[in-house]
Amino acid sequence: MSYLSAFERPLLLNKLSSNHYDLVIIGGGITGVGIALDAASRGLKTALVEKYDFASGTSSRSTKLVHGGLRYLKQFEVALVREVGRERAIVHELAPHLVIPEKMLLPIVEDGTFGKFLTSIGLMVYDVLAGVEKPDQREMLSKEETLEHEPLLEYAHLKGGGLYAEYRTDDARLTIEVMKTAAKFGADSINYVEAVEFEYDKEGIVCGITCKDLLNDITFVINADYVVNAAGPWVDDLRQINHSMNEKHLFLTKGVHIVLPHHKFPVQQSIYFDVPDGRMIFAIPRGKVTYVGTTDTEYKGNVNHIIANKEDVDYLLKAIAHTFPQIKLEASDVVSSWAGVRPLIHEEGKSASEISRKDEVFESSTGLISIAGGKLTGYRKMSEKVVDLVVKRRYKEDGTKPPVCQTESIDLCGGETLPNNKAVNKYIQKIYQQIEKGGLTEYDAWYLVSNYGTQSDAIVNRFFELRPLNIAPIALLKAELWFTVNKEMVFGLLDFYMRRTGRFYFDIESVYSSQQIVLEEFEKYFHWSTDKIQQEIVELEQALQEAANFE
């Protein structure tokens, strides 16, 4: 039995504390849930704990692209480009509603990072390495053709452009769907449970973890044959608790993205453009907004509280002004932002942007397996590497053949009956025809399907149950909350607004206008105390302030 409802949490806590697992994973980001899916689908009894909410760390703070890593060609990381290129095609097939093809425009400018000839060769090599299908392969553009694609580009210094294939996603939604798919195979995952210590057998080998339930202040033990540390930026913290630090350690780099109303920065398509310091950043239109990022600077601050500051925002606004001089933006135009850190592997003498994005697995003498580095795009292969290690250890003991990875063919929740983009678009129209009768728009249909895929059916059914007593947007909001509480273990306002719906980043006005209504719904569901209500209000107000105030 799998547990995904917030109301079943007591049963899940009891199960975690009373059962013996083959594998327990620490960390509910994309790597952790990917390992859970791989392990559970191979028949391992699997548990996962996350000390905050699922995807609340790096896995909700990326550029939200499942991309092939064009920039890594500059660093001659050919194998990395080949692997992530293949992986993004696989993830697109597994969740075509969430991983959406996106043509990226690469402007070629005077004294830019890429010249015309090298861009053409680079994009051709990229297509070959990433296995890009012919219709999506690179297209070189003249100056005039480039301006047709994006009229906002500066005419004077533009020499041409290149179009190439990328894939847009919502990283937090992808993480949630992988976690839910793992639950279908029996994995028990729980949020707001922190691993505070390791359990050891008589030989000093790790055999479980001591956990603290942060919602109820209860401590308990999860027993397991193997323990995997997939805690992202907190990997070294756990290695220190395990006394297994060595010369290998994390190098954290901070990445910031800002969100602007689309009418303030009305790009017609996604663009990957030069910054004066030699870096490249993205501008990506998404629904009502355009988001821009990312920065790449060394980070030594509080990993539990990472926010964009004025320096970060000024850097990105200056980058926009450099490439799009007719666009006049100020910090006050930023309606939201997000900031996170990349848990890279330290390389002596290299800067933040030069360090490899390759993943690496560390094995301690106590048996703890830790994984760090890597990219969102490569989560499935990273997971396979870790689970291969676990099953080889496990099946070596009894001499049987270890089960192999099968996640390449496991559709993610919401994408099971959507084989391709055509099917996704057809399904969006189907949903629109239904919800139009209830007063919702085509945007709402796109929003639902791009978040939930075929699970939109359940939300739409709930919407019509609620519609007689609510205006359309409120009925939709309540239907989403009902779904995420009952199916996705939502426990608070930020869980809902940031990591399940993306409203905090892509529709911030709906957060301001609906927070009281959502708060009242939470009160009905969880019978919150006055102190808890006040805590949620304070946390949301602080997050809203930090996301958009840079004066």
XYZ file of C-alpha atoms in Angstrom:
551
model
C 0.000 0.000 0.000
C 1.285 3.481 -0.828
C 0.422 6.674 1.012
C -0.080 9.961 -0.811
C -2.917 11.560 1.128
C -2.041 14.059 3.843
C -4.782 12.470 5.928
C -3.029 9.088 5.896
C 0.183 10.477 7.352
C -0.280 8.823 10.804
C -0.621 5.428 9.102
C 2.509 6.093 7.056
C 4.521 7.124 10.122
C 3.480 3.916 11.851
C 4.466 1.857 8.815
C 7.870 3.536 8.520
C 8.695 2.948 12.181
C 7.468 -0.660 12.349
C 8.757 -2.148 9.072
C 12.187 -3.206 7.877
C 13.136 -1.813 4.472
C 15.632 -2.924 1.874
C 16.542 0.701 1.225
C 15.897 4.065 2.863
C 16.662 7.278 0.984
C 17.360 10.650 2.581
C 16.262 13.529 0.343
C 13.032 14.232 -1.533
C 14.438 16.108 -4.494
C 14.497 14.769 -8.037
C 17.483 12.491 -7.351
C 15.964 10.987 -4.209
C 12.554 10.300 -5.712
C 14.219 8.987 -8.870
C 16.148 6.480 -6.750
C 12.911 5.545 -4.964
C 11.153 4.835 -8.272
C 14.060 2.822 -9.666
C 14.477 0.794 -6.470
C 10.773 0.114 -5.913
C 10.261 -0.869 -9.553
C 13.046 -3.435 -9.169
C 11.224 -4.973 -6.218
C 13.119 -3.373 -3.341
C 11.103 -2.385 -0.282
C 11.827 1.330 -0.290
C 11.331 4.290 2.032
C 12.188 7.966 1.547
C 12.284 10.881 3.989
C 12.472 14.592 3.190
C 13.079 17.097 5.995
C 11.042 19.873 4.377
C 8.629 19.498 1.473
C 9.324 17.409 -1.613
C 11.360 19.427 -4.153
C 11.758 22.304 -1.691
C 15.520 22.527 -2.271
C 17.371 22.668 -5.574
C 14.686 20.628 -7.346
C 12.230 23.537 -7.434
C 14.817 26.223 -8.156
C 16.363 25.309 -11.505
C 15.898 27.031 -14.874
C 13.030 24.567 -15.350
C 14.510 23.104 -18.493
C 15.190 19.462 -19.235
C 17.957 20.511 -21.571
C 20.856 19.004 -23.431
C 23.579 21.210 -22.020
C 24.736 23.150 -25.058
C 27.081 25.181 -22.858
C 28.951 22.008 -21.886
C 30.272 21.686 -25.429
C 32.420 24.730 -24.639
C 33.939 22.706 -21.805
C 34.383 19.681 -24.110
C 32.131 17.534 -21.910
C 31.011 15.470 -24.884
C 29.901 12.448 -22.870
C 27.743 14.626 -20.614
C 26.013 16.253 -23.593
C 25.398 12.839 -25.175
C 23.936 11.379 -21.984
C 21.661 14.262 -21.034
C 20.524 14.604 -24.643
C 19.366 11.019 -24.659
C 17.832 11.369 -21.211
C 15.731 14.400 -22.051
C 14.176 12.491 -24.958
C 13.302 9.633 -22.602
C 11.778 11.900 -19.943
C 9.762 13.671 -22.626
C 8.295 10.318 -23.673
C 7.502 9.430 -20.049
C 5.763 12.735 -19.282
C 4.989 14.671 -22.489
C 2.607 17.004 -20.626
C 5.410 18.091 -18.281
C 8.453 17.977 -20.558
C 7.505 20.157 -23.510
C 9.555 20.798 -26.676
C 10.742 24.384 -26.817
C 12.593 25.968 -29.723
C 15.451 28.029 -28.295
C 16.801 31.021 -30.192
C 20.536 31.671 -29.916
C 21.280 35.197 -31.233
C 24.708 35.655 -32.802
C 26.106 39.101 -32.008
C 29.331 40.983 -32.625
C 32.026 39.972 -30.109
C 29.619 37.412 -28.636
C 30.316 34.030 -27.096
C 29.470 32.204 -30.326
C 30.451 33.181 -33.871
C 28.346 32.209 -36.869
C 30.546 29.364 -38.099
C 31.240 27.891 -34.665
C 27.573 28.194 -33.742
C 26.543 26.243 -36.831
C 29.126 23.526 -36.158
C 28.370 23.505 -32.424
C 24.619 23.139 -32.912
C 25.163 20.406 -35.502
C 27.398 18.475 -33.084
C 24.842 19.109 -30.352
C 22.068 17.602 -32.521
C 24.175 14.510 -33.191
C 25.266 14.011 -29.584
C 21.810 14.689 -28.148
C 20.084 12.499 -30.716
C 17.774 15.297 -31.866
C 15.165 14.136 -34.380
C 15.275 15.721 -37.826
C 12.260 18.101 -37.483
C 13.833 19.618 -34.361
C 17.415 19.850 -35.592
C 19.220 23.177 -35.694
C 18.280 25.873 -38.147
C 20.661 28.723 -38.910
C 19.022 32.112 -39.427
C 19.996 35.312 -41.200
C 19.868 38.615 -39.363
C 16.435 39.382 -40.799
C 15.087 35.902 -39.993
C 16.374 36.186 -36.427
C 14.525 39.490 -35.997
C 11.357 37.885 -37.331
C 11.618 35.324 -34.560
C 12.404 37.985 -31.958
C 11.854 41.647 -32.907
C 13.043 42.847 -29.497
C 16.673 42.014 -30.287
C 18.989 44.943 -31.018
C 19.464 45.397 -34.768
C 22.880 47.083 -34.817
C 25.056 44.314 -33.358
C 23.009 41.309 -34.486
C 24.637 39.053 -37.105
C 22.174 36.171 -37.236
C 20.971 33.345 -35.054
C 20.419 29.679 -34.552
C 17.326 27.724 -33.513
C 17.834 24.522 -31.589
C 15.804 22.086 -29.502
C 15.250 22.298 -25.767
C 12.522 21.046 -23.409
C 10.688 23.149 -20.842
C 9.380 21.662 -17.593
C 8.252 22.459 -14.070
C 10.984 20.885 -11.954
C 8.874 20.640 -8.789
C 5.944 19.035 -10.622
C 8.329 16.569 -12.270
C 9.676 15.636 -8.835
C 6.174 15.157 -7.432
C 5.097 12.945 -10.325
C 8.190 10.753 -10.035
C 7.480 10.404 -6.311
C 3.854 9.462 -6.959
C 4.908 6.951 -9.606
C 7.314 5.403 -7.089
C 4.380 5.076 -4.687
C 2.543 2.998 -7.295
C 5.376 0.480 -6.971
C 5.095 0.510 -3.185
C 7.675 3.129 -2.157
C 6.782 4.909 1.094
C 7.755 8.587 0.879
C 7.143 11.217 3.525
C 7.874 14.929 3.837
C 8.667 16.982 6.943
C 10.686 14.143 8.454
C 14.366 14.853 9.104
C 17.130 12.242 9.306
C 19.072 13.295 12.417
C 21.365 10.295 13.020
C 22.392 6.961 11.574
C 21.790 3.558 13.100
C 24.695 1.030 13.036
C 24.934 -2.728 13.472
C 27.565 -4.554 15.544
C 30.103 -4.277 12.721
C 29.618 -0.515 12.474
C 27.649 -0.706 9.219
C 24.749 1.671 8.675
C 21.444 -0.161 9.137
C 18.904 2.628 9.342
C 18.252 6.215 10.371
C 16.880 8.033 13.384
C 14.217 10.478 12.234
C 12.369 13.438 13.657
C 8.841 14.186 12.517
C 8.920 17.970 12.263
C 5.129 18.320 12.221
C 4.585 16.455 15.491
C 8.002 16.613 17.175
C 8.239 12.810 17.398
C 11.463 10.809 16.997
C 11.502 7.304 15.525
C 13.797 4.852 13.710
C 13.558 3.454 10.179
C 15.435 0.180 9.829
C 16.924 -0.730 6.461
C 19.630 -2.861 4.877
C 20.985 0.090 2.883
C 20.926 3.861 3.315
C 21.343 6.382 0.486
C 22.162 10.019 1.097
C 20.611 12.045 -1.746
C 20.186 15.255 0.229
C 21.519 17.662 -2.401
C 23.114 20.704 -0.715
C 22.914 18.879 2.624
C 24.876 15.806 1.443
C 28.029 16.848 3.291
C 26.087 17.554 6.490
C 25.004 13.930 6.571
C 28.464 12.693 5.626
C 29.820 14.606 8.609
C 27.264 12.973 10.909
C 28.408 9.657 9.435
C 32.092 10.653 9.972
C 32.777 9.867 6.328
C 34.009 13.173 4.904
C 37.160 12.933 2.800
C 39.002 15.127 0.298
C 35.878 15.159 -1.868
C 33.337 17.776 -0.836
C 30.588 19.982 -2.222
C 31.047 23.327 -3.904
C 27.759 25.241 -3.773
C 26.913 27.761 -6.474
C 23.932 30.086 -6.294
C 21.496 30.432 -9.173
C 18.850 33.163 -9.256
C 15.889 33.643 -11.598
C 13.593 36.648 -11.802
C 9.989 36.709 -13.014
C 8.589 39.619 -15.017
C 5.090 40.235 -16.379
C 5.114 39.192 -20.014
C 3.851 42.590 -21.124
C 6.963 44.125 -19.506
C 9.320 41.759 -21.321
C 7.253 40.428 -24.256
C 9.660 37.984 -25.880
C 7.994 35.865 -28.531
C 9.980 32.740 -27.740
C 12.699 31.322 -25.490
C 16.119 32.900 -25.968
C 19.618 31.924 -24.821
C 21.725 35.070 -24.953
C 25.101 36.580 -24.093
C 25.980 38.458 -20.936
C 28.889 40.950 -21.053
C 30.977 38.861 -18.625
C 30.982 35.915 -21.073
C 28.198 33.876 -19.507
C 24.897 32.989 -21.151
C 21.425 33.240 -19.647
C 17.884 32.264 -20.630
C 14.721 34.330 -21.098
C 11.692 32.041 -21.240
C 8.059 33.077 -21.763
C 5.623 30.995 -19.733
C 1.937 31.840 -19.674
C 1.488 35.276 -18.126
C 5.164 35.908 -17.401
C 8.715 35.820 -18.721
C 11.397 34.466 -16.418
C 15.116 35.135 -16.757
C 18.160 33.375 -15.308
C 20.449 32.227 -14.072
C 23.312 33.631 -12.059
C 26.216 31.369 -11.146
C 28.219 32.474 -8.095
C 29.887 30.682 -5.217
C 27.585 30.403 -2.190
C 28.662 30.103 1.451
C 25.522 31.312 3.212
C 22.636 29.574 4.951
C 21.579 26.630 2.780
C 18.205 26.518 4.515
C 17.311 30.054 3.457
C 18.468 31.161 0.005
C 16.986 34.275 -1.573
C 17.736 36.612 -4.447
C 19.347 39.893 -3.427
C 19.642 43.270 -5.125
C 23.024 42.388 -6.641
C 21.564 39.241 -8.254
C 18.594 41.128 -9.658
C 20.694 44.020 -10.947
C 22.962 41.546 -12.743
C 20.029 39.966 -14.590
C 18.369 43.308 -15.404
C 21.650 44.615 -16.828
C 21.953 41.452 -18.909
C 18.489 42.072 -20.354
C 19.300 45.725 -21.051
C 22.506 44.730 -22.857
C 20.751 42.426 -25.330
C 17.361 44.164 -25.422
C 18.155 47.892 -25.079
C 14.605 48.973 -25.920
C 13.297 47.092 -22.864
C 13.382 49.400 -19.837
C 13.137 47.433 -16.610
C 13.636 48.216 -12.943
C 13.774 46.044 -9.837
C 10.195 47.095 -9.061
C 9.070 45.305 -12.247
C 10.124 41.935 -10.812
C 6.969 40.240 -9.509
C 8.629 37.094 -8.180
C 11.948 35.272 -8.067
C 13.574 32.094 -6.902
C 17.068 31.233 -5.754
C 18.757 27.923 -5.122
C 22.146 26.278 -4.943
C 23.735 23.635 -7.131
C 25.500 20.934 -5.084
C 28.556 20.526 -7.333
C 31.729 18.569 -6.605
C 34.665 20.819 -5.672
C 37.442 21.064 -8.257
C 40.576 22.890 -7.198
C 41.247 26.137 -9.061
C 37.958 26.268 -10.959
C 35.344 29.040 -10.747
C 31.632 28.507 -10.133
C 30.749 28.428 -13.843
C 33.728 26.219 -14.783
C 33.029 23.343 -12.385
C 31.644 20.207 -13.997
C 27.966 19.320 -13.565
C 28.813 15.613 -13.492
C 27.449 13.542 -10.638
C 29.565 11.425 -8.323
C 28.825 8.629 -5.847
C 30.662 8.366 -2.517
C 30.758 5.125 -0.513
C 31.797 5.280 3.130
C 33.415 2.502 5.158
C 30.157 2.313 7.133
C 28.193 1.456 3.988
C 26.525 4.834 3.524
C 26.024 5.645 -0.166
C 25.980 9.360 -1.048
C 25.381 10.999 -4.410
C 25.978 14.627 -5.372
C 26.418 16.804 -8.436
C 24.526 16.126 -11.630
C 21.659 17.842 -13.412
C 17.882 17.683 -13.407
C 18.007 16.156 -16.896
C 20.173 13.273 -15.758
C 18.161 12.262 -12.696
C 17.137 8.878 -14.116
C 20.703 7.782 -14.931
C 21.932 9.034 -11.557
C 19.219 6.972 -9.899
C 20.130 3.928 -11.956
C 23.777 4.241 -10.929
C 22.875 4.269 -7.231
C 20.353 1.431 -7.388
C 22.755 -0.678 -9.469
C 25.229 -0.322 -6.622
C 22.627 -1.334 -4.029
C 21.361 -4.388 -5.902
C 24.879 -5.592 -6.674
C 25.662 -5.525 -2.975
C 22.384 -7.163 -2.079
C 22.325 -9.929 -4.655
C 26.021 -10.673 -4.345
C 25.206 -12.154 -0.932
C 22.776 -14.791 -2.227
C 24.273 -15.311 -5.684
C 21.123 -14.471 -7.664
C 21.049 -12.193 -10.675
C 20.217 -8.574 -9.725
C 17.151 -6.982 -11.367
C 17.907 -4.339 -13.966
C 16.644 -0.783 -14.307
C 13.305 -0.411 -16.086
C 12.476 3.268 -15.498
C 13.129 4.046 -19.168
C 9.716 2.555 -19.926
C 7.706 3.584 -16.835
C 5.319 6.419 -17.693
C 5.035 9.069 -15.000
C 1.735 9.930 -13.335
C -0.371 12.118 -15.596
C 1.363 11.011 -18.783
C 0.276 7.387 -19.023
C -2.142 7.842 -21.934
C -0.472 10.835 -23.587
C 2.053 9.357 -26.030
C 3.131 12.590 -27.747
C 2.681 16.350 -28.124
C -0.272 15.922 -30.462
C -2.092 13.877 -27.834
C -1.296 16.496 -25.172
C -2.680 19.321 -27.306
C -5.780 17.296 -28.110
C -6.305 16.632 -24.408
C -5.937 20.367 -23.604
C -8.727 21.105 -26.065
C -10.879 18.388 -24.504
C -10.401 19.900 -21.055
C -11.120 23.379 -22.414
C -14.404 22.248 -23.949
C -15.417 20.929 -20.536
C -14.335 23.820 -18.308
C -15.512 26.546 -20.696
C -19.052 25.645 -19.618
C -18.033 26.438 -16.049
C -16.572 29.832 -16.879
C -12.883 28.967 -17.208
C -10.546 29.862 -20.074
C -8.244 28.160 -22.549
C -5.335 29.337 -20.401
C -6.829 27.416 -17.474
C -7.000 24.276 -19.620
C -3.359 24.680 -20.636
C -2.405 25.364 -17.016
C -4.156 22.241 -15.719
C -2.760 19.868 -18.321
C 0.789 21.259 -18.182
C 0.729 20.717 -14.403
C -1.301 17.544 -13.943
C -1.657 15.809 -17.303
C -4.555 13.350 -17.351
C -5.029 13.859 -13.620
C -6.809 17.045 -14.716
C -9.945 14.911 -15.077
C -10.187 14.482 -11.304
C -9.639 18.197 -10.706
C -12.237 19.154 -13.320
C -14.795 16.809 -11.744
C -14.156 18.404 -8.356
C -14.349 21.865 -9.963
C -17.896 21.219 -11.169
C -18.897 19.914 -7.735
C -17.685 23.196 -6.213
C -18.819 25.516 -9.015
C -22.449 26.108 -7.860
C -21.242 27.842 -4.670
C -18.078 29.517 -6.031
C -17.021 31.755 -8.908
C -14.991 29.847 -11.508
C -11.402 30.805 -10.441
C -12.152 30.047 -6.786
C -13.782 26.726 -7.611
C -10.684 25.784 -9.621
C -8.382 26.834 -6.794
C -10.326 24.784 -4.237
C -10.380 21.801 -6.600
C -6.596 21.962 -6.959
C -6.154 22.182 -3.204
C -8.451 19.218 -2.690
C -6.396 17.192 -5.190
C -2.973 18.152 -3.823
C -3.951 17.517 -0.191
C -5.512 14.151 -0.987
C -3.007 12.960 -3.605
C 0.249 14.889 -3.118
C 0.815 15.336 0.642
C 0.402 19.113 0.820
C 0.558 20.496 4.360
C 0.874 24.255 3.997
C 0.419 27.369 1.889
C 3.917 27.330 0.370
C 3.664 23.617 -0.452
C 0.569 24.446 -2.470
C 1.470 27.770 -4.054
C 5.157 27.074 -4.807
C 5.709 23.389 -5.411
C 2.355 21.922 -6.512
C 0.777 24.676 -8.600
C 3.649 27.045 -9.488
C 1.304 29.988 -8.880
C 3.879 31.689 -6.651
C 6.202 32.083 -9.640
C 3.956 32.135 -12.691
C 0.693 33.693 -11.454
C 1.634 35.697 -8.371
C -1.534 37.822 -8.532
C -3.616 34.717 -7.864
C -1.637 34.165 -4.660
C -2.350 37.674 -3.378
C -6.038 37.431 -4.253
C -6.693 33.918 -2.971
C -4.524 33.408 0.108
C -7.371 33.992 2.590
C -9.628 31.530 0.788
C -6.888 28.890 0.637
C -6.095 29.472 4.307
C -9.737 28.867 5.221
C -9.717 25.639 3.217
C -6.610 24.455 5.053
C -8.333 25.214 8.354
C -11.234 22.980 7.321
C -8.911 20.154 6.274
C -6.454 20.182 9.177
C -8.242 22.044 11.999
C -5.280 24.359 12.480
C -4.742 26.152 15.766
C -4.594 29.945 15.927
C -0.809 29.764 16.295
C -0.488 27.525 13.237
C -2.659 29.856 11.161
C -0.534 32.827 12.156
C 2.660 30.910 11.380
C 1.431 30.088 7.861
C 0.435 33.717 7.232
C 3.824 34.993 8.400
C 5.745 32.454 6.284
C 3.774 33.301 3.149
C 4.084 37.068 3.667
C 7.821 36.741 4.242
C 8.227 34.634 1.094
C 6.230 37.145 -0.958
C 8.348 39.994 0.380
C 11.639 38.226 -0.328
C 10.554 37.187 -3.828
C 9.813 40.683 -5.115
C 11.327 43.405 -2.925
C 14.930 44.306 -3.785
C 15.149 47.967 -2.833
